[in-house]
Amino acid sequence: MDISLIIQFVIDLLAVLLLALGIKGLSKVRSARTANRLAAFAMLLSVIGLFTFYLGSSGISIGAWFWIIIGTVLGSSLGAILARKVPMTSMPETVALFNGCGGMSSLLVALGVALFPTNTENFDFFQSLIEIISISVSIFVGAITFSGSIIAMAKLQGWLATPSWTQSKIRHIVNIVFAIISLIAFLDLIQYSSVSSIWLLVISSTFLGIGVTLPIGGADMPVVISLLNSYSGIAAASAGFVVGSQLLIVAGAMVGAAGLILTQVMCKGMNRSLISVLFGGTLSAQIKNSSSETEYTNITSCSVEECALTLEAANKVIIVPGYGLAVAQAQHTLREVTKILEQNNIEVNYAIHPVAGRMPGHMNVLLAEADVPYEQLKEMDTINPDFPATDVVLVLGANDVVNPQAKNDQNSPLYGMPVLDVQEARTVFVIKRGMSAGYSGIKNDLFDLPNTSMVFGDAKKVLSDLISELRDLGIGVK
Ligand code: NAP
């Protein structure tokens, strides 16, 4: 047996094991950083394994080596620069772009094999049937992932609005037409292996990706991105079948399964079914049809000084971080505040809602950045029973995840979404810049309650002022 094949097999096996360990480690905040490095190292190993194999085979020309090296250096540099530069709040767009690149790669690999076949002599019916099915799936899912992800990224960046016609039933007809054309192209490809059917499949699936993603918007967008992430895994796995790479099959299957699980977790956290996300149109269209009140009638606002005085007298405080905390980049200032409270023997915990922020785990990552002890981060189900025995809740740039409408108002688009029961606490301070709505675009009944006070301002500015006020009261270090 060829020695380069054996080396590649061993390296691939090691890479798969490390990748599986890395993915497992990502499930805990404490091990996430190391796990991420482990998974990245696994990917590096797989590239080295592939290079070893290519070095051992004589079929690679100098020209091909040139393009392989240029592609590897360019791709790695771009990835490293993006990972360093992109702010946490733009992570969904970045993930969408990466998914799109994954989909495009699988599409190009399948196209390359389909248009320039290498093994035309030894014809085996079943083998070529499997190959054609793998190529078709790669092209179909890869093209949908690519076009869908680019549309999703453009919408999240604000470059593309949702056209009004996509909110009507016409969109279903358009998408069904593209799906039928794709099916016809697929059947034609199996029967005649014609080049025209390959291109027909590429075009129809690209349009299907656009048609399926364009009508979706608002809070559903990250769910679609997670689903597209799963599609990119499926496309990669089928590309693995096309080129006979076990590593690509395993890694693609892992990404496909992980993306599906994440999609399900997000749907549950937002009380949305995948069907309503994919076929229900935008949430804003549903909000227009809801009959909930939109005006506030009983808003109480207070100064930072009043907030500091209430905190000074508290024994138990819960912090509820939300998207606004990430926008304000106030996590380090928040940590300063909580350190001061702890020095005054006040018990502090953080309530983490599963979909607070704009991506799963957003708040965990943000607070870990500020060295908040992991044991103080409490999941929603764990901390909800603690609110009635809590003196003060500080809601920092969170809105939808603390909206009691989700439990009390059957007409609300949020009805049924699990939320943090902050209104059960003695006093609630909501720190935000104004009365704007959260991601869902609806009124928050919490703001009207008698035990809620609004502290208006940018989260970072309010928290810095709070530090000064607490120190003026003689709490914490000078
Ligand atoms: P949210 O409902 O989007 O509300 C964020 C609030 O932050 C806004 O009301 C805004 O009010 C305030 N804000 C913005 N900038 C601020 C600043 N500099 N300082 C202080 N406040 C600021 O956030 P959330 O409660 O975290 O809820 C997340 C939402 O995203 C949910 O609807 C969820 O379903 C959705 N979502 C999340 C995920 C996920 O995976 N995490 C995925 C999909 C959808 P002002 O403008 O008045 O300041």
XYZ file of C-alpha atoms and ligand atoms in Angstrom:
526
model
C 0.000 0.000 0.000
C 1.170 3.549 -0.819
C 2.932 5.082 2.245
C 1.442 8.552 1.600
C -2.050 6.987 1.734
C -1.294 5.394 5.140
C 0.082 8.687 6.517
C -2.974 10.553 5.251
C -5.306 7.968 6.821
C -3.606 8.250 10.244
C -3.601 12.064 10.118
C -7.277 12.110 9.055
C -8.243 9.778 11.893
C -6.431 11.980 14.417
C -8.058 15.099 12.926
C -11.557 13.568 13.215
C -10.926 12.597 16.858
C -9.610 16.064 17.757
C -12.521 17.706 15.913
C -15.050 15.611 17.852
C -13.289 16.474 21.146
C -13.217 20.165 20.145
C -16.948 20.220 19.389
C -17.683 18.488 22.703
C -15.564 21.069 24.590
C -17.478 23.951 22.979
C -20.560 23.048 25.017
C -18.987 24.484 28.220
C -17.894 28.122 28.612
C -14.876 27.083 30.687
C -13.455 24.771 28.010
C -14.698 26.675 24.925
C -11.448 28.547 24.148
C -9.266 25.425 24.332
C -11.886 23.455 22.389
C -11.907 26.066 19.634
C -8.095 25.858 19.337
C -8.299 22.049 19.309
C -10.842 22.082 16.458
C -8.729 24.624 14.523
C -5.659 22.390 15.025
C -7.703 19.414 13.735
C -8.463 21.400 10.578
C -4.748 22.262 10.165
C -3.903 18.561 10.539
C -6.399 17.632 7.837
C -4.839 20.173 5.433
C -1.380 18.724 6.228
C -2.775 15.214 5.622
C -4.068 16.265 2.220
C -0.740 17.894 1.303
C 1.112 14.698 2.328
C -1.125 12.713 0.016
C -0.628 15.141 -2.882
C 3.152 15.154 -2.364
C 3.091 11.339 -2.616
C 1.083 11.345 -5.847
C 2.769 12.314 -9.070
C -0.385 13.576 -10.801
C -0.204 17.133 -9.454
C 1.425 19.655 -11.768
C 3.512 22.655 -10.627
C 0.695 24.929 -11.839
C -1.855 23.102 -9.680
C 0.479 23.346 -6.657
C 0.705 27.083 -7.260
C -3.084 27.485 -7.064
C -3.400 25.170 -4.043
C -0.823 27.226 -2.119
C -2.276 30.584 -3.212
C -5.778 29.417 -2.183
C -4.599 28.130 1.203
C -2.599 31.275 2.065
C -5.324 33.663 0.843
C -8.166 31.790 2.569
C -6.296 31.416 5.877
C -5.198 35.084 5.933
C -8.710 36.348 5.142
C -10.201 34.092 7.829
C -7.664 35.250 10.445
C -8.166 38.955 9.628
C -11.986 38.642 9.686
C -11.957 36.729 12.984
C -9.872 39.481 14.601
C -11.668 42.505 13.128
C -15.358 41.566 13.214
C -17.203 42.901 16.288
C -19.275 40.432 18.328
C -22.495 42.202 17.284
C -21.782 41.423 13.600
C -21.168 37.719 14.225
C -24.425 36.522 12.538
C -23.432 38.287 9.265
C -19.942 36.798 9.463
C -21.279 33.298 10.076
C -23.640 33.798 7.105
C -20.681 34.757 4.900
C -18.658 31.737 6.057
C -21.652 29.434 5.428
C -21.944 30.919 1.943
C -18.242 30.193 1.288
C -18.741 26.585 2.501
C -21.734 26.123 0.203
C -19.869 27.626 -2.749
C -16.839 25.343 -2.163
C -19.019 22.219 -2.201
C -20.799 23.486 -5.307
C -17.481 24.152 -7.099
C -16.000 20.760 -6.097
C -19.077 18.950 -7.454
C -19.097 21.092 -10.608
C -15.391 20.405 -11.167
C -15.897 16.627 -10.941
C -19.064 16.738 -13.075
C -17.616 18.900 -15.859
C -14.090 17.381 -15.913
C -14.495 13.662 -15.016
C -11.200 11.786 -14.523
C -12.371 8.138 -14.512
C -14.319 7.528 -17.744
C -12.888 4.103 -18.639
C -14.036 1.661 -15.924
C -17.801 2.129 -16.061
C -19.694 0.719 -13.092
C -23.458 1.464 -13.079
C -23.958 1.618 -9.291
C -20.777 3.545 -8.657
C -21.663 6.144 -11.257
C -25.257 6.327 -9.936
C -23.935 7.074 -6.435
C -21.499 9.591 -7.900
C -24.236 11.389 -9.859
C -26.537 11.486 -6.804
C -23.666 12.878 -4.643
C -22.832 15.473 -7.314
C -26.495 16.503 -7.610
C -26.953 16.826 -3.823
C -23.691 18.820 -3.568
C -24.762 21.179 -6.339
C -28.356 21.508 -5.071
C -27.590 22.067 -1.360
C -24.334 23.973 -2.079
C -26.069 26.452 -4.408
C -29.008 26.970 -1.998
C -26.545 27.518 0.889
C -24.444 29.933 -1.139
C -27.225 32.152 -2.502
C -29.323 31.926 0.695
C -26.359 32.896 2.903
C -25.392 35.854 0.731
C -29.005 37.123 0.848
C -29.072 36.592 4.646
C -25.801 38.497 5.070
C -27.010 41.375 2.850
C -30.262 41.622 4.830
C -28.495 41.619 8.190
C -26.070 44.301 6.983
C -29.051 46.418 5.916
C -28.038 46.286 2.240
C -31.215 44.505 1.229
C -34.828 45.075 2.329
C -37.601 42.461 2.260
C -39.588 43.074 -0.980
C -43.328 43.388 -0.217
C -44.338 40.720 -2.771
C -42.350 38.124 -0.818
C -44.869 38.508 2.040
C -47.731 37.320 -0.192
C -48.602 33.747 -1.225
C -46.838 34.319 -4.605
C -43.511 33.438 -2.965
C -44.665 29.862 -2.343
C -45.626 29.450 -6.026
C -42.274 30.900 -7.191
C -40.329 28.593 -4.855
C -42.355 25.519 -5.866
C -41.577 26.296 -9.547
C -37.810 26.460 -8.795
C -38.015 23.231 -6.746
C -39.788 21.433 -9.625
C -37.192 22.695 -12.167
C -34.419 21.426 -9.846
C -36.108 18.010 -9.644
C -36.446 17.819 -13.443
C -32.762 18.786 -13.849
C -31.768 16.146 -11.276
C -33.740 13.364 -13.034
C -32.325 14.450 -16.394
C -28.811 14.387 -14.919
C -29.294 10.790 -13.701
C -30.649 9.623 -17.055
C -28.482 11.503 -19.587
C -25.607 13.070 -17.548
C -25.894 16.104 -19.820
C -23.957 19.318 -19.176
C -27.088 21.427 -19.755
C -28.925 19.658 -16.899
C -25.956 20.391 -14.581
C -26.223 24.110 -15.342
C -30.029 24.020 -15.054
C -29.655 22.488 -11.571
C -27.095 25.165 -10.579
C -29.361 28.016 -11.725
C -32.647 26.680 -10.312
C -31.143 25.837 -6.901
C -29.416 29.236 -6.718
C -32.776 30.948 -7.314
C -34.472 28.594 -4.838
C -31.940 29.682 -2.154
C -32.750 33.341 -2.877
C -36.511 32.680 -2.980
C -36.534 30.830 0.346
C -34.370 33.355 2.246
C -35.676 36.656 0.856
C -39.084 36.597 2.642
C -37.539 35.888 6.064
C -36.512 38.777 8.279
C -36.213 40.255 11.763
C -35.714 37.945 14.721
C -35.982 34.852 12.486
C -32.808 35.699 10.552
C -30.314 34.067 12.971
C -32.423 30.879 12.911
C -32.129 30.779 9.127
C -28.378 31.344 9.381
C -28.091 28.413 11.750
C -30.143 26.293 9.315
C -27.923 27.392 6.403
C -24.942 26.389 8.543
C -26.451 22.933 8.753
C -26.991 22.916 4.966
C -23.332 23.849 4.406
C -22.414 20.730 6.429
C -24.716 18.535 4.313
C -23.227 20.030 1.119
C -19.687 19.378 2.426
C -20.552 15.784 3.371
C -21.935 15.073 -0.109
C -18.857 16.759 -1.647
C -16.882 14.271 0.499
C -18.697 11.418 -1.289
C -17.945 13.061 -4.655
C -14.164 13.249 -4.082
C -13.933 10.186 -1.816
C -12.794 12.097 1.294
C -13.843 10.396 4.555
C -12.694 13.440 6.515
C -15.004 15.755 4.575
C -17.896 13.318 5.051
C -17.358 13.144 8.833
C -16.732 16.903 9.305
C -19.686 17.783 7.041
C -22.004 15.401 8.914
C -20.905 16.944 12.246
C -21.574 20.489 11.005
C -24.905 19.372 9.516
C -26.057 17.775 12.781
C -24.705 20.600 15.004
C -26.466 23.233 12.834
C -29.760 21.340 13.057
C -29.513 21.024 16.861
C -28.688 24.747 17.179
C -31.640 25.644 14.929
C -33.918 23.614 17.155
C -32.541 25.249 20.355
C -33.072 28.732 18.880
C -36.606 27.954 17.695
C -37.430 26.685 21.198
C -35.899 29.782 22.848
C -38.003 32.061 20.627
C -41.116 29.880 20.725
C -41.148 29.623 16.921
C -41.608 26.491 14.870
C -39.154 25.928 12.024
C -42.125 25.742 9.624
C -43.356 29.206 10.667
C -39.815 30.618 10.372
C -39.389 29.205 6.857
C -42.881 29.737 5.480
C -44.535 32.279 7.781
C -43.041 35.517 6.419
C -41.426 38.192 8.603
C -42.290 38.679 12.260
C -43.109 42.348 11.568
C -45.899 41.259 9.221
C -47.323 39.199 12.089
C -46.923 42.124 14.520
C -49.043 44.294 12.206
C -51.815 41.720 12.566
C -51.551 41.446 16.374
C -54.021 43.380 18.522
C -51.734 44.173 21.505
C -51.534 47.710 22.998
C -48.608 49.751 21.709
C -48.673 52.880 23.939
C -46.993 53.200 27.359
C -49.203 54.721 30.098
C -47.246 54.444 33.352
C -43.511 55.028 32.824
C -41.400 55.932 35.871
C -37.875 57.137 35.239
C -35.213 57.743 37.845
C -31.662 59.052 38.168
C -28.492 57.005 38.514
C -28.197 58.355 42.073
C -31.580 56.833 43.057
C -30.519 53.549 41.483
C -27.268 53.589 43.517
C -29.167 54.283 46.769
C -31.497 51.305 46.172
C -28.537 49.074 45.316
C -26.715 50.110 48.503
C -29.620 48.791 50.594
C -29.958 45.507 48.665
C -28.873 42.025 49.762
C -29.511 40.181 46.534
C -29.069 41.582 43.005
C -29.636 39.916 39.628
C -28.170 41.340 36.425
C -30.039 40.678 33.169
C -27.752 41.351 30.200
C -29.149 41.837 26.694
C -28.226 42.958 23.225
C -27.827 46.626 24.317
C -25.008 45.643 26.702
C -23.122 44.190 23.725
C -23.819 47.298 21.606
C -22.536 49.568 24.387
C -19.535 47.262 25.019
C -20.259 47.831 28.698
C -19.312 44.378 29.998
C -16.064 45.545 31.680
C -17.779 48.534 33.331
C -20.547 46.183 34.502
C -17.924 43.918 36.070
C -16.532 46.952 37.960
C -20.019 47.686 39.323
C -20.629 44.102 40.439
C -17.189 43.927 42.110
C -18.127 47.017 44.165
C -21.477 45.438 45.135
C -19.757 42.190 46.148
C -17.318 44.132 48.326
C -20.415 45.385 50.152
C -21.489 41.716 50.711
C -24.302 41.965 48.168
C -24.990 38.662 46.399
C -24.775 39.106 42.604
C -25.902 36.697 39.895
C -26.432 37.016 36.137
C -29.602 35.718 34.458
C -28.816 34.304 31.020
C -31.701 33.933 28.593
C -30.993 31.392 25.799
C -31.653 33.940 23.012
C -30.472 37.152 24.686
C -28.335 39.119 22.220
C -28.086 38.119 18.599
C -26.631 34.624 18.655
C -26.696 31.652 20.992
C -24.206 32.067 23.837
C -23.762 35.800 23.016
C -24.087 36.886 26.659
C -21.865 34.070 27.971
C -19.077 35.117 25.602
C -19.526 38.810 26.442
C -19.415 38.254 30.210
C -16.546 35.756 29.972
C -14.598 38.530 28.195
C -15.008 40.641 31.361
C -13.914 37.735 33.613
C -17.302 37.287 35.273
C -17.042 34.052 37.315
C -18.795 31.210 35.435
C -20.656 30.057 38.543
C -22.503 33.410 38.691
C -24.005 32.875 35.220
C -27.395 31.233 35.772
C -29.562 29.678 33.057
C -33.150 30.963 32.775
C -34.814 27.891 34.301
C -32.405 27.904 37.259
C -32.770 31.596 38.097
C -36.483 32.200 37.431
C -37.575 30.849 40.864
C -35.063 33.267 42.527
C -36.669 36.530 41.330
C -39.354 36.798 44.084
C -36.586 36.749 46.740
C -34.463 39.340 44.874
C -34.169 42.978 45.982
C -32.949 44.575 42.767
C -32.842 43.488 39.134
C -30.691 45.498 36.709
C -31.935 44.969 33.148
C -29.052 46.073 30.922
C -29.971 46.589 27.270
C -32.370 43.634 27.377
C -35.934 43.967 26.189
C -37.765 41.032 24.565
C -36.280 38.461 26.947
C -37.921 40.231 29.937
C -41.284 41.026 28.313
C -44.165 39.655 30.473
C -46.418 39.783 27.361
C -44.835 36.482 26.400
C -46.658 34.916 29.367
C -49.734 37.109 29.794
C -50.951 38.313 26.393
C -52.289 35.668 24.047
C -52.467 38.242 21.208
C -48.769 39.073 21.488
C -46.414 37.758 18.768
C -44.088 36.829 21.658
C -46.789 34.755 23.422
C -45.347 31.418 24.523
C -41.674 32.462 24.350
C -40.006 31.552 27.667
C -38.885 34.779 29.425
C -37.104 35.872 32.605
C -39.651 36.680 35.359
C -37.874 39.895 36.456
C -41.187 41.605 37.395
C -41.367 39.261 40.420
C -38.429 41.069 42.070
C -38.918 43.936 44.561
C -37.401 46.623 42.305
C -36.465 46.514 38.615
C -34.192 49.082 36.961
C -34.216 49.034 33.163
C -31.154 50.697 31.672
C -31.627 51.680 28.012
C -31.294 54.767 25.861
C -34.960 55.477 25.166
C -38.303 53.780 24.679
C -37.407 51.932 21.463
C -38.634 48.393 21.093
C -36.430 45.301 21.140
C -35.720 42.962 18.240
C -39.345 41.809 17.959
C -40.491 45.437 17.561
C -43.239 45.277 20.184
C -44.126 47.116 23.409
C -42.702 45.765 26.673
C -45.323 45.579 29.462
C -42.539 45.422 32.073
C -41.795 49.138 31.591
C -45.340 50.076 32.704
C -45.260 48.115 35.976
C -45.156 50.038 39.321
C -41.968 48.300 40.547
C -40.056 49.178 37.335
C -37.968 52.344 36.943
C -36.264 53.362 33.737
C -32.716 54.724 33.884
C -32.251 56.309 30.478
C -28.826 56.421 28.841
C -26.163 54.396 27.086
C -25.437 51.305 29.219
C -21.707 52.076 29.511
C -22.288 55.713 30.523
C -24.970 54.795 33.089
C -22.744 52.092 34.599
C -19.724 54.447 34.838
C -21.946 57.018 36.577
C -23.194 54.258 38.866
C -19.599 53.455 39.882
C -19.046 57.108 40.851
C -22.348 57.243 42.776
C -21.608 53.997 44.649
C -18.154 55.257 45.571
C -19.648 58.562 46.740
C -21.871 56.484 49.021
C -18.711 54.920 50.449
C -19.210 51.482 48.903
C -16.273 49.582 47.411
C -12.681 50.702 46.877
C -11.852 54.357 46.299
P -33.574 43.211 22.352
O -34.956 42.740 22.612
O -33.109 43.257 20.960
O -33.432 44.669 23.000
C -32.217 45.316 23.049
C -32.439 46.650 23.738
O -31.162 47.220 23.942
C -33.237 47.633 22.916
O -34.522 47.796 23.458
C -32.418 48.928 22.956
O -33.240 50.003 23.436
C -31.324 48.619 23.967
N -30.034 49.200 23.605
C -29.451 49.244 22.405
N -28.271 49.877 22.461
C -28.099 50.213 23.755
C -27.070 50.887 24.453
N -25.967 51.364 23.851
N -27.213 51.064 25.786
C -28.323 50.621 26.424
N -29.329 49.975 25.807
C -29.215 49.790 24.485
O -32.502 42.363 23.158
P -32.665 41.042 24.044
O -33.579 41.279 25.190
O -31.264 40.603 24.297
O -33.417 40.031 23.107
C -32.797 39.420 21.986
C -33.755 39.398 20.813
O -33.061 38.908 19.656
C -34.945 38.481 21.048
O -36.087 38.979 20.409
C -34.497 37.203 20.370
O -35.579 36.376 19.964
C -33.767 37.777 19.172
N -32.864 36.767 18.619
C -31.824 36.305 19.354
C -31.066 35.264 18.853
C -29.946 34.646 19.633
O -29.477 33.589 19.223
N -29.497 35.256 20.712
C -31.327 34.746 17.600
C -32.400 35.273 16.889
C -33.137 36.293 17.418
P -32.843 51.520 23.149
O -32.620 51.629 21.683
O -34.010 52.289 23.629
O -31.604 51.795 23.920
